[in-house]
Amino acid sequence: MLKILLGFFTLLIINQAQAEPLPVTEIATGVYVHQGVHEDLSEGYHGDICNIGFIVGSKGVAVIDSGGSLKIGKSLREAVRVVTPLPILYVINTHVHPDHIFGNAAFVEDKAEFVGHYKLAEAMDQRKETYLRINENWLGAEFTGSVFIKPSIAVQKNMTLDLGDRQLELTAYPTAHTNNDLTVLDNKTASLWTGDLLFVERTPSFDGDLKGWLEAVKTLKTSSAKRMVPGHGAVVSHSQTALNNEERYLALLLSDIRASIKKGESMEKTMGTAAASEKNNWVLFETINRRNVNLIYPMLEWE
């Protein structure tokens, strides 16, 4: 009887340790997206704030971003396994931010190739200690086992990946949201994963070059994609509206900060005034907009 009970509790523990599959939506044939929640990194963060997912071909699967922890990555892997037994061939990171990359370790056992912008590995090296420390503080035990996995394939400008009966077109961008932004276009369904070059609903967060980001938005506007998967927020089929909204905010942020500097206003004052008319158009505006000003103001002082 004791052996039976011990066996039961062992199975119970194992089952509890197994990851639950993340909920995903098939937005086009073979293209699956899990939409992250709108939480701030410093408050209420559980590693699940960005859009992640996967694309299934006849030969295998490409994962697009892996989430903010090993735990989230494992749940994404389980979601893949619910859909298909095909091998996971690639894990593509759209940029370096922790909510997009710390689930990578969940796919090491698949012997997947890790793919990123040619500047991604360097960015990981530069931010490794800081990202590990702050994510341990934010997530605690939920961050256990989360490590950096660098890209084994670097995209210099453009690259095509073949999943079998569908090709993915990868494009590396000049500095915009970050200095390592990458987009992924599924040619079969004309679905474009923009990473954080596009935010929907959530206030765009800055970590690169504001003028470069505005140029990237112009480039995205020329895309013939039928739908776009933003880094945060809902998938959009009317992408021009979403791109216009982001462009309006970024352009206003740029012009308002420039005007404040010209008038000799402090950065602290500018945090409360720059792009203030956009407040009701975005989630988490107060927190993220202030951070944006904090980063952009010193850069524009030296224009």
PDB file of C-alpha atoms in Angstrom:
ATOM      1  CA  MET A   1       0.000   0.000   0.000  1.00  0.00           C
ATOM      2  CA  LEU A   2       2.851   2.353   0.901  1.00  0.00           C
ATOM      3  CA  LYS A   3       4.491   1.682  -2.484  1.00  0.00           C
ATOM      4  CA  ILE A   4       1.204   2.438  -4.247  1.00  0.00           C
ATOM      5  CA  LEU A   5       0.833   5.739  -2.381  1.00  0.00           C
ATOM      6  CA  LEU A   6       4.442   6.711  -3.073  1.00  0.00           C
ATOM      7  CA  GLY A   7       3.949   5.905  -6.744  1.00  0.00           C
ATOM      8  CA  PHE A   8       0.774   7.979  -6.843  1.00  0.00           C
ATOM      9  CA  PHE A   9       2.416  11.024  -5.272  1.00  0.00           C
ATOM     10  CA  THR A  10       5.449  10.677  -7.549  1.00  0.00           C
ATOM     11  CA  LEU A  11       3.188  10.733 -10.596  1.00  0.00           C
ATOM     12  CA  LEU A  12       1.296  13.680  -9.131  1.00  0.00           C
ATOM     13  CA  ILE A  13       4.510  15.667  -8.693  1.00  0.00           C
ATOM     14  CA  ILE A  14       5.662  14.810 -12.229  1.00  0.00           C
ATOM     15  CA  ASN A  15       2.328  15.857 -13.704  1.00  0.00           C
ATOM     16  CA  GLN A  16       2.374  19.129 -11.767  1.00  0.00           C
ATOM     17  CA  ALA A  17       5.887  19.822 -13.065  1.00  0.00           C
ATOM     18  CA  GLN A  18       4.855  19.335 -16.694  1.00  0.00           C
ATOM     19  CA  ALA A  19       4.144  22.568 -18.508  1.00  0.00           C
ATOM     20  CA  GLU A  20       0.615  23.400 -19.550  1.00  0.00           C
ATOM     21  CA  PRO A  21       0.404  24.368 -23.228  1.00  0.00           C
ATOM     22  CA  LEU A  22      -0.015  28.073 -23.862  1.00  0.00           C
ATOM     23  CA  PRO A  23      -3.274  29.039 -25.551  1.00  0.00           C
ATOM     24  CA  VAL A  24      -2.608  29.871 -29.199  1.00  0.00           C
ATOM     25  CA  THR A  25      -4.763  31.093 -32.063  1.00  0.00           C
ATOM     26  CA  GLU A  26      -4.322  29.976 -35.671  1.00  0.00           C
ATOM     27  CA  ILE A  27      -4.401  33.381 -37.402  1.00  0.00           C
ATOM     28  CA  ALA A  28      -3.705  31.883 -40.851  1.00  0.00           C
ATOM     29  CA  THR A  29      -3.125  28.337 -42.078  1.00  0.00           C
ATOM     30  CA  GLY A  30      -0.242  26.937 -40.051  1.00  0.00           C
ATOM     31  CA  VAL A  31       0.500  30.223 -38.236  1.00  0.00           C
ATOM     32  CA  TYR A  32      -0.135  30.202 -34.481  1.00  0.00           C
ATOM     33  CA  VAL A  33       0.063  33.161 -32.095  1.00  0.00           C
ATOM     34  CA  HIS A  34      -0.065  33.476 -28.331  1.00  0.00           C
ATOM     35  CA  GLN A  35      -0.895  37.064 -27.365  1.00  0.00           C
ATOM     36  CA  GLY A  36       0.906  38.351 -24.282  1.00  0.00           C
ATOM     37  CA  VAL A  37      -0.846  40.367 -21.593  1.00  0.00           C
ATOM     38  CA  HIS A  38      -0.341  44.092 -21.058  1.00  0.00           C
ATOM     39  CA  GLU A  39       1.674  44.068 -17.839  1.00  0.00           C
ATOM     40  CA  ASP A  40       4.544  46.373 -16.983  1.00  0.00           C
ATOM     41  CA  LEU A  41       7.972  44.798 -16.550  1.00  0.00           C
ATOM     42  CA  SER A  42       8.393  46.259 -13.081  1.00  0.00           C
ATOM     43  CA  GLU A  43       4.912  45.492 -11.739  1.00  0.00           C
ATOM     44  CA  GLY A  44       2.853  42.338 -12.162  1.00  0.00           C
ATOM     45  CA  TYR A  45       5.277  40.815 -14.677  1.00  0.00           C
ATOM     46  CA  HIS A  46       5.076  37.033 -15.158  1.00  0.00           C
ATOM     47  CA  GLY A  47       7.224  36.614 -18.265  1.00  0.00           C
ATOM     48  CA  ASP A  48       4.236  36.541 -20.613  1.00  0.00           C
ATOM     49  CA  ILE A  49       3.778  40.032 -22.047  1.00  0.00           C
ATOM     50  CA  CYS A  50       4.854  39.738 -25.683  1.00  0.00           C
ATOM     51  CA  ASN A  51       3.421  37.907 -28.668  1.00  0.00           C
ATOM     52  CA  ILE A  52       5.092  34.580 -29.349  1.00  0.00           C
ATOM     53  CA  GLY A  53       4.161  31.625 -31.507  1.00  0.00           C
ATOM     54  CA  PHE A  54       5.138  29.291 -34.302  1.00  0.00           C
ATOM     55  CA  ILE A  55       4.752  28.444 -37.978  1.00  0.00           C
ATOM     56  CA  VAL A  56       4.300  24.869 -39.224  1.00  0.00           C
ATOM     57  CA  GLY A  57       5.639  23.619 -42.564  1.00  0.00           C
ATOM     58  CA  SER A  58       5.636  20.127 -44.062  1.00  0.00           C
ATOM     59  CA  LYS A  59       9.170  19.418 -42.769  1.00  0.00           C
ATOM     60  CA  GLY A  60       9.118  21.181 -39.427  1.00  0.00           C
ATOM     61  CA  VAL A  61       8.361  24.161 -37.217  1.00  0.00           C
ATOM     62  CA  ALA A  62       9.813  27.626 -36.639  1.00  0.00           C
ATOM     63  CA  VAL A  63       9.188  29.248 -33.269  1.00  0.00           C
ATOM     64  CA  ILE A  64       8.987  33.056 -33.299  1.00  0.00           C
ATOM     65  CA  ASP A  65      10.207  34.414 -29.963  1.00  0.00           C
ATOM     66  CA  SER A  66      10.084  32.214 -26.892  1.00  0.00           C
ATOM     67  CA  GLY A  67       8.775  34.303 -23.991  1.00  0.00           C
ATOM     68  CA  GLY A  68      10.278  35.725 -20.828  1.00  0.00           C
ATOM     69  CA  SER A  69      11.310  32.573 -18.975  1.00  0.00           C
ATOM     70  CA  LEU A  70      12.083  28.892 -19.368  1.00  0.00           C
ATOM     71  CA  LYS A  71       8.638  28.245 -17.897  1.00  0.00           C
ATOM     72  CA  ILE A  72       6.905  30.200 -20.672  1.00  0.00           C
ATOM     73  CA  GLY A  73       9.150  28.588 -23.281  1.00  0.00           C
ATOM     74  CA  LYS A  74       8.182  25.115 -22.080  1.00  0.00           C
ATOM     75  CA  SER A  75       4.507  26.030 -22.274  1.00  0.00           C
ATOM     76  CA  LEU A  76       5.013  27.284 -25.817  1.00  0.00           C
ATOM     77  CA  ARG A  77       6.777  24.038 -26.710  1.00  0.00           C
ATOM     78  CA  GLU A  78       3.800  22.098 -25.341  1.00  0.00           C
ATOM     79  CA  ALA A  79       1.508  24.217 -27.522  1.00  0.00           C
ATOM     80  CA  VAL A  80       3.576  23.193 -30.545  1.00  0.00           C
ATOM     81  CA  ARG A  81       3.241  19.543 -29.577  1.00  0.00           C
ATOM     82  CA  VAL A  82      -0.539  19.850 -29.311  1.00  0.00           C
ATOM     83  CA  VAL A  83      -0.581  20.987 -32.945  1.00  0.00           C
ATOM     84  CA  THR A  84       2.112  18.826 -34.558  1.00  0.00           C
ATOM     85  CA  PRO A  85       4.740  16.145 -33.867  1.00  0.00           C
ATOM     86  CA  LEU A  86       7.039  17.621 -36.535  1.00  0.00           C
ATOM     87  CA  PRO A  87      10.522  18.673 -35.395  1.00  0.00           C
ATOM     88  CA  ILE A  88      11.187  22.202 -34.203  1.00  0.00           C
ATOM     89  CA  LEU A  89      13.827  23.330 -36.680  1.00  0.00           C
ATOM     90  CA  TYR A  90      14.301  26.989 -35.758  1.00  0.00           C
ATOM     91  CA  VAL A  91      13.806  29.385 -32.867  1.00  0.00           C
ATOM     92  CA  ILE A  92      13.840  32.934 -34.237  1.00  0.00           C
ATOM     93  CA  ASN A  93      14.369  35.856 -31.855  1.00  0.00           C
ATOM     94  CA  THR A  94      13.120  39.195 -33.169  1.00  0.00           C
ATOM     95  CA  HIS A  95      15.369  41.168 -30.776  1.00  0.00           C
ATOM     96  CA  VAL A  96      17.187  41.052 -27.449  1.00  0.00           C
ATOM     97  CA  HIS A  97      14.545  42.129 -24.936  1.00  0.00           C
ATOM     98  CA  PRO A  98      14.059  39.650 -22.077  1.00  0.00           C
ATOM     99  CA  ASP A  99      10.340  39.068 -22.612  1.00  0.00           C
ATOM    100  CA  HIS A 100      11.191  37.647 -26.053  1.00  0.00           C
ATOM    101  CA  ILE A 101      14.271  35.466 -25.470  1.00  0.00           C
ATOM    102  CA  PHE A 102      14.427  33.785 -22.071  1.00  0.00           C
ATOM    103  CA  GLY A 103      12.255  30.856 -23.164  1.00  0.00           C
ATOM    104  CA  ASN A 104      14.920  29.745 -25.659  1.00  0.00           C
ATOM    105  CA  ALA A 105      16.329  27.081 -23.348  1.00  0.00           C
ATOM    106  CA  ALA A 106      13.081  25.093 -23.642  1.00  0.00           C
ATOM    107  CA  PHE A 107      14.032  24.212 -27.226  1.00  0.00           C
ATOM    108  CA  VAL A 108      17.630  23.085 -26.727  1.00  0.00           C
ATOM    109  CA  GLU A 109      16.524  19.442 -26.510  1.00  0.00           C
ATOM    110  CA  ASP A 110      15.008  19.786 -29.979  1.00  0.00           C
ATOM    111  CA  LYS A 111      18.442  20.638 -31.382  1.00  0.00           C
ATOM    112  CA  ALA A 112      16.824  23.636 -33.050  1.00  0.00           C
ATOM    113  CA  GLU A 113      18.885  26.305 -34.778  1.00  0.00           C
ATOM    114  CA  PHE A 114      18.616  29.658 -33.003  1.00  0.00           C
ATOM    115  CA  VAL A 115      18.286  32.573 -35.416  1.00  0.00           C
ATOM    116  CA  GLY A 116      18.690  36.304 -34.872  1.00  0.00           C
ATOM    117  CA  HIS A 117      19.935  39.644 -36.158  1.00  0.00           C
ATOM    118  CA  TYR A 118      23.702  39.745 -36.653  1.00  0.00           C
ATOM    119  CA  LYS A 119      23.971  42.153 -33.701  1.00  0.00           C
ATOM    120  CA  LEU A 120      21.859  40.019 -31.361  1.00  0.00           C
ATOM    121  CA  ALA A 121      24.706  37.954 -29.875  1.00  0.00           C
ATOM    122  CA  GLU A 122      26.672  41.080 -28.996  1.00  0.00           C
ATOM    123  CA  ALA A 123      23.590  42.666 -27.424  1.00  0.00           C
ATOM    124  CA  MET A 124      23.069  39.523 -25.332  1.00  0.00           C
ATOM    125  CA  ASP A 125      26.666  39.703 -24.104  1.00  0.00           C
ATOM    126  CA  GLN A 126      26.318  43.360 -23.179  1.00  0.00           C
ATOM    127  CA  ARG A 127      23.074  42.880 -21.236  1.00  0.00           C
ATOM    128  CA  LYS A 128      23.549  39.395 -19.810  1.00  0.00           C
ATOM    129  CA  GLU A 129      24.372  40.230 -16.195  1.00  0.00           C
ATOM    130  CA  THR A 130      21.766  42.986 -15.947  1.00  0.00           C
ATOM    131  CA  TYR A 131      18.998  40.956 -17.550  1.00  0.00           C
ATOM    132  CA  LEU A 132      19.669  37.900 -15.399  1.00  0.00           C
ATOM    133  CA  ARG A 133      19.700  39.964 -12.211  1.00  0.00           C
ATOM    134  CA  ILE A 134      16.565  41.999 -12.855  1.00  0.00           C
ATOM    135  CA  ASN A 135      14.580  39.053 -14.192  1.00  0.00           C
ATOM    136  CA  GLU A 136      15.440  36.998 -11.109  1.00  0.00           C
ATOM    137  CA  ASN A 137      14.126  39.920  -9.045  1.00  0.00           C
ATOM    138  CA  TRP A 138      10.981  40.269 -11.153  1.00  0.00           C
ATOM    139  CA  LEU A 139      10.100  36.594 -11.531  1.00  0.00           C
ATOM    140  CA  GLY A 140      11.714  34.857  -8.560  1.00  0.00           C
ATOM    141  CA  ALA A 141      11.303  31.079  -8.705  1.00  0.00           C
ATOM    142  CA  GLU A 142       9.466  31.358 -12.050  1.00  0.00           C
ATOM    143  CA  PHE A 143      12.776  32.405 -13.639  1.00  0.00           C
ATOM    144  CA  THR A 144      14.604  29.225 -12.578  1.00  0.00           C
ATOM    145  CA  GLY A 145      16.514  27.615 -15.445  1.00  0.00           C
ATOM    146  CA  SER A 146      16.199  30.638 -17.737  1.00  0.00           C
ATOM    147  CA  VAL A 147      19.486  31.302 -19.539  1.00  0.00           C
ATOM    148  CA  PHE A 148      20.786  33.109 -22.596  1.00  0.00           C
ATOM    149  CA  ILE A 149      20.912  31.019 -25.765  1.00  0.00           C
ATOM    150  CA  LYS A 150      22.746  32.914 -28.481  1.00  0.00           C
ATOM    151  CA  PRO A 151      21.894  32.623 -32.172  1.00  0.00           C
ATOM    152  CA  SER A 152      23.652  29.913 -34.141  1.00  0.00           C
ATOM    153  CA  ILE A 153      22.512  31.609 -37.359  1.00  0.00           C
ATOM    154  CA  ALA A 154      23.008  35.364 -37.809  1.00  0.00           C
ATOM    155  CA  VAL A 155      20.975  37.350 -40.332  1.00  0.00           C
ATOM    156  CA  GLN A 156      23.104  40.054 -41.941  1.00  0.00           C
ATOM    157  CA  LYS A 157      20.380  41.572 -44.122  1.00  0.00           C
ATOM    158  CA  ASN A 158      17.984  39.024 -45.638  1.00  0.00           C
ATOM    159  CA  MET A 159      17.655  35.271 -45.265  1.00  0.00           C
ATOM    160  CA  THR A 160      15.189  32.586 -46.358  1.00  0.00           C
ATOM    161  CA  LEU A 161      14.338  29.596 -44.177  1.00  0.00           C
ATOM    162  CA  ASP A 162      12.535  26.608 -45.694  1.00  0.00           C
ATOM    163  CA  LEU A 163      10.055  24.764 -43.470  1.00  0.00           C
ATOM    164  CA  GLY A 164       8.838  22.540 -46.304  1.00  0.00           C
ATOM    165  CA  ASP A 165       6.169  23.944 -48.638  1.00  0.00           C
ATOM    166  CA  ARG A 166       6.612  27.349 -47.035  1.00  0.00           C
ATOM    167  CA  GLN A 167       9.455  29.838 -46.929  1.00  0.00           C
ATOM    168  CA  LEU A 168      10.122  32.421 -44.259  1.00  0.00           C
ATOM    169  CA  GLU A 169      11.773  35.677 -45.316  1.00  0.00           C
ATOM    170  CA  LEU A 170      13.849  37.207 -42.520  1.00  0.00           C
ATOM    171  CA  THR A 171      14.936  40.856 -42.632  1.00  0.00           C
ATOM    172  CA  ALA A 172      17.488  42.510 -40.347  1.00  0.00           C
ATOM    173  CA  TYR A 173      16.843  46.216 -39.746  1.00  0.00           C
ATOM    174  CA  PRO A 174      19.166  49.130 -38.987  1.00  0.00           C
ATOM    175  CA  THR A 175      18.848  50.493 -35.439  1.00  0.00           C
ATOM    176  CA  ALA A 176      15.191  51.254 -34.682  1.00  0.00           C
ATOM    177  CA  HIS A 177      13.344  49.867 -31.635  1.00  0.00           C
ATOM    178  CA  THR A 178      16.711  48.259 -30.766  1.00  0.00           C
ATOM    179  CA  ASN A 179      19.913  47.783 -32.745  1.00  0.00           C
ATOM    180  CA  ASN A 180      18.981  44.146 -33.462  1.00  0.00           C
ATOM    181  CA  ASP A 181      15.424  44.130 -34.840  1.00  0.00           C
ATOM    182  CA  LEU A 182      14.371  41.287 -37.137  1.00  0.00           C
ATOM    183  CA  THR A 183      11.106  40.665 -38.983  1.00  0.00           C
ATOM    184  CA  VAL A 184       9.751  37.336 -40.234  1.00  0.00           C
ATOM    185  CA  LEU A 185       7.444  37.071 -43.255  1.00  0.00           C
ATOM    186  CA  ASP A 186       5.611  33.824 -43.964  1.00  0.00           C
ATOM    187  CA  ASN A 187       5.291  33.938 -47.734  1.00  0.00           C
ATOM    188  CA  LYS A 188       2.603  31.259 -47.853  1.00  0.00           C
ATOM    189  CA  THR A 189       0.045  33.298 -45.894  1.00  0.00           C
ATOM    190  CA  ALA A 190       1.556  36.802 -46.215  1.00  0.00           C
ATOM    191  CA  SER A 191       1.769  37.013 -42.417  1.00  0.00           C
ATOM    192  CA  LEU A 192       4.470  39.366 -41.117  1.00  0.00           C
ATOM    193  CA  TRP A 193       5.887  39.070 -37.594  1.00  0.00           C
ATOM    194  CA  THR A 194       7.220  42.545 -36.838  1.00  0.00           C
ATOM    195  CA  GLY A 195       8.687  41.993 -33.396  1.00  0.00           C
ATOM    196  CA  ASP A 196       8.633  45.249 -31.447  1.00  0.00           C
ATOM    197  CA  LEU A 197       8.932  47.387 -34.551  1.00  0.00           C
ATOM    198  CA  LEU A 198       5.141  47.514 -34.208  1.00  0.00           C
ATOM    199  CA  PHE A 199       3.165  47.949 -31.004  1.00  0.00           C
ATOM    200  CA  VAL A 200      -0.626  47.736 -30.941  1.00  0.00           C
ATOM    201  CA  GLU A 201      -2.537  49.009 -27.880  1.00  0.00           C
ATOM    202  CA  ARG A 202       0.538  48.995 -25.621  1.00  0.00           C
ATOM    203  CA  THR A 203       2.668  52.158 -25.540  1.00  0.00           C
ATOM    204  CA  PRO A 204       5.733  51.654 -27.765  1.00  0.00           C
ATOM    205  CA  SER A 205       8.885  51.349 -25.661  1.00  0.00           C
ATOM    206  CA  PHE A 206      12.163  52.771 -26.927  1.00  0.00           C
ATOM    207  CA  ASP A 207      15.643  51.255 -26.761  1.00  0.00           C
ATOM    208  CA  GLY A 208      17.371  52.225 -29.996  1.00  0.00           C
ATOM    209  CA  ASP A 209      17.143  55.189 -32.366  1.00  0.00           C
ATOM    210  CA  LEU A 210      13.895  57.122 -32.629  1.00  0.00           C
ATOM    211  CA  LYS A 211      14.550  58.487 -36.108  1.00  0.00           C
ATOM    212  CA  GLY A 212      15.603  55.015 -37.213  1.00  0.00           C
ATOM    213  CA  TRP A 213      12.371  53.585 -35.813  1.00  0.00           C
ATOM    214  CA  LEU A 214      10.318  56.078 -37.798  1.00  0.00           C
ATOM    215  CA  GLU A 215      12.206  54.965 -40.914  1.00  0.00           C
ATOM    216  CA  ALA A 216      11.431  51.336 -40.070  1.00  0.00           C
ATOM    217  CA  VAL A 217       7.733  52.190 -39.798  1.00  0.00           C
ATOM    218  CA  LYS A 218       7.882  53.732 -43.272  1.00  0.00           C
ATOM    219  CA  THR A 219       9.418  50.507 -44.555  1.00  0.00           C
ATOM    220  CA  LEU A 220       6.723  48.388 -42.899  1.00  0.00           C
ATOM    221  CA  LYS A 221       4.083  50.553 -44.568  1.00  0.00           C
ATOM    222  CA  THR A 222       5.323  49.346 -47.954  1.00  0.00           C
ATOM    223  CA  SER A 223       4.806  45.691 -47.011  1.00  0.00           C
ATOM    224  CA  SER A 224       2.229  43.679 -48.935  1.00  0.00           C
ATOM    225  CA  ALA A 225       1.524  41.501 -45.882  1.00  0.00           C
ATOM    226  CA  LYS A 226      -2.134  40.624 -45.347  1.00  0.00           C
ATOM    227  CA  ARG A 227      -1.713  40.673 -41.583  1.00  0.00           C
ATOM    228  CA  MET A 228       0.906  41.722 -39.076  1.00  0.00           C
ATOM    229  CA  VAL A 229       1.764  40.121 -35.754  1.00  0.00           C
ATOM    230  CA  PRO A 230       3.052  42.962 -33.565  1.00  0.00           C
ATOM    231  CA  GLY A 231       5.455  42.451 -30.702  1.00  0.00           C
ATOM    232  CA  HIS A 232       2.654  43.442 -28.334  1.00  0.00           C
ATOM    233  CA  GLY A 233      -1.086  43.688 -28.835  1.00  0.00           C
ATOM    234  CA  ALA A 234      -3.621  42.195 -31.205  1.00  0.00           C
ATOM    235  CA  VAL A 235      -2.818  40.823 -34.650  1.00  0.00           C
ATOM    236  CA  VAL A 236      -3.900  43.378 -37.253  1.00  0.00           C
ATOM    237  CA  SER A 237      -5.238  42.899 -40.771  1.00  0.00           C
ATOM    238  CA  HIS A 238      -5.624  46.653 -41.313  1.00  0.00           C
ATOM    239  CA  SER A 239      -1.972  47.249 -40.583  1.00  0.00           C
ATOM    240  CA  GLN A 240      -1.805  50.764 -42.034  1.00  0.00           C
ATOM    241  CA  THR A 241      -3.997  52.053 -39.208  1.00  0.00           C
ATOM    242  CA  ALA A 242      -1.803  50.431 -36.571  1.00  0.00           C
ATOM    243  CA  LEU A 243       1.364  51.717 -38.235  1.00  0.00           C
ATOM    244  CA  ASN A 244      -0.105  55.214 -38.515  1.00  0.00           C
ATOM    245  CA  ASN A 245      -0.970  55.175 -34.816  1.00  0.00           C
ATOM    246  CA  GLU A 246       2.557  54.187 -33.849  1.00  0.00           C
ATOM    247  CA  GLU A 247       4.110  56.658 -36.283  1.00  0.00           C
ATOM    248  CA  ARG A 248       1.985  59.479 -34.868  1.00  0.00           C
ATOM    249  CA  TYR A 249       3.113  58.733 -31.307  1.00  0.00           C
ATOM    250  CA  LEU A 250       6.804  58.374 -32.191  1.00  0.00           C
ATOM    251  CA  ALA A 251       6.838  61.527 -34.338  1.00  0.00           C
ATOM    252  CA  LEU A 252       5.099  63.536 -31.616  1.00  0.00           C
ATOM    253  CA  LEU A 253       7.517  62.229 -29.012  1.00  0.00           C
ATOM    254  CA  LEU A 254      10.422  63.338 -31.188  1.00  0.00           C
ATOM    255  CA  SER A 255       9.046  66.809 -31.914  1.00  0.00           C
ATOM    256  CA  ASP A 256       7.926  67.478 -28.323  1.00  0.00           C
ATOM    257  CA  ILE A 257      11.269  66.492 -26.804  1.00  0.00           C
ATOM    258  CA  ARG A 258      13.109  68.620 -29.354  1.00  0.00           C
ATOM    259  CA  ALA A 259      10.849  71.568 -28.515  1.00  0.00           C
ATOM    260  CA  SER A 260      11.419  71.126 -24.771  1.00  0.00           C
ATOM    261  CA  ILE A 261      15.186  71.055 -25.231  1.00  0.00           C
ATOM    262  CA  LYS A 262      15.044  74.177 -27.403  1.00  0.00           C
ATOM    263  CA  LYS A 263      13.068  75.981 -24.668  1.00  0.00           C
ATOM    264  CA  GLY A 264      15.527  74.846 -22.006  1.00  0.00           C
ATOM    265  CA  GLU A 265      12.985  72.715 -20.150  1.00  0.00           C
ATOM    266  CA  SER A 266      14.288  69.962 -17.893  1.00  0.00           C
ATOM    267  CA  MET A 267      14.017  66.283 -18.672  1.00  0.00           C
ATOM    268  CA  GLU A 268      11.813  65.823 -15.601  1.00  0.00           C
ATOM    269  CA  LYS A 269       9.327  68.398 -16.873  1.00  0.00           C
ATOM    270  CA  THR A 270       9.460  66.910 -20.365  1.00  0.00           C
ATOM    271  CA  MET A 271       8.533  63.493 -18.969  1.00  0.00           C
ATOM    272  CA  GLY A 272       5.137  64.941 -18.080  1.00  0.00           C
ATOM    273  CA  THR A 273       4.536  66.913 -21.272  1.00  0.00           C
ATOM    274  CA  ALA A 274       6.040  65.059 -24.241  1.00  0.00           C
ATOM    275  CA  ALA A 275       3.388  63.310 -26.360  1.00  0.00           C
ATOM    276  CA  ALA A 276       0.869  63.941 -23.557  1.00  0.00           C
ATOM    277  CA  SER A 277      -2.007  64.181 -26.053  1.00  0.00           C
ATOM    278  CA  GLU A 278      -1.478  60.471 -26.803  1.00  0.00           C
ATOM    279  CA  LYS A 279      -2.215  59.409 -23.224  1.00  0.00           C
ATOM    280  CA  ASN A 280      -5.681  57.984 -23.857  1.00  0.00           C
ATOM    281  CA  ASN A 281      -4.614  56.067 -26.960  1.00  0.00           C
ATOM    282  CA  TRP A 282      -2.225  53.624 -25.297  1.00  0.00           C
ATOM    283  CA  VAL A 283      -2.033  51.160 -22.407  1.00  0.00           C
ATOM    284  CA  LEU A 284       0.610  51.773 -19.688  1.00  0.00           C
ATOM    285  CA  PHE A 285       1.240  55.233 -21.121  1.00  0.00           C
ATOM    286  CA  GLU A 286       2.394  57.049 -17.985  1.00  0.00           C
ATOM    287  CA  THR A 287       5.066  54.515 -17.082  1.00  0.00           C
ATOM    288  CA  ILE A 288       6.430  53.734 -20.532  1.00  0.00           C
ATOM    289  CA  ASN A 289       6.272  57.259 -21.938  1.00  0.00           C
ATOM    290  CA  ARG A 290       8.341  58.582 -19.028  1.00  0.00           C
ATOM    291  CA  ARG A 291      10.946  55.884 -19.650  1.00  0.00           C
ATOM    292  CA  ASN A 292      11.029  56.796 -23.318  1.00  0.00           C
ATOM    293  CA  VAL A 293      11.695  60.453 -22.540  1.00  0.00           C
ATOM    294  CA  ASN A 294      14.380  59.461 -20.047  1.00  0.00           C
ATOM    295  CA  LEU A 295      16.260  57.652 -22.831  1.00  0.00           C
ATOM    296  CA  ILE A 296      15.566  59.967 -25.763  1.00  0.00           C
ATOM    297  CA  TYR A 297      16.067  63.395 -24.144  1.00  0.00           C
ATOM    298  CA  PRO A 298      19.840  62.969 -23.534  1.00  0.00           C
ATOM    299  CA  MET A 299      20.316  61.705 -27.103  1.00  0.00           C
ATOM    300  CA  LEU A 300      18.550  64.680 -28.664  1.00  0.00           C
ATOM    301  CA  GLU A 301      20.460  67.166 -26.518  1.00  0.00           C
ATOM    302  CA  TRP A 302      23.503  66.395 -28.678  1.00  0.00           C
ATOM    303  CA  GLU A 303      21.865  66.562 -32.109  1.00  0.00           C
TER     304      GLU A 303
END
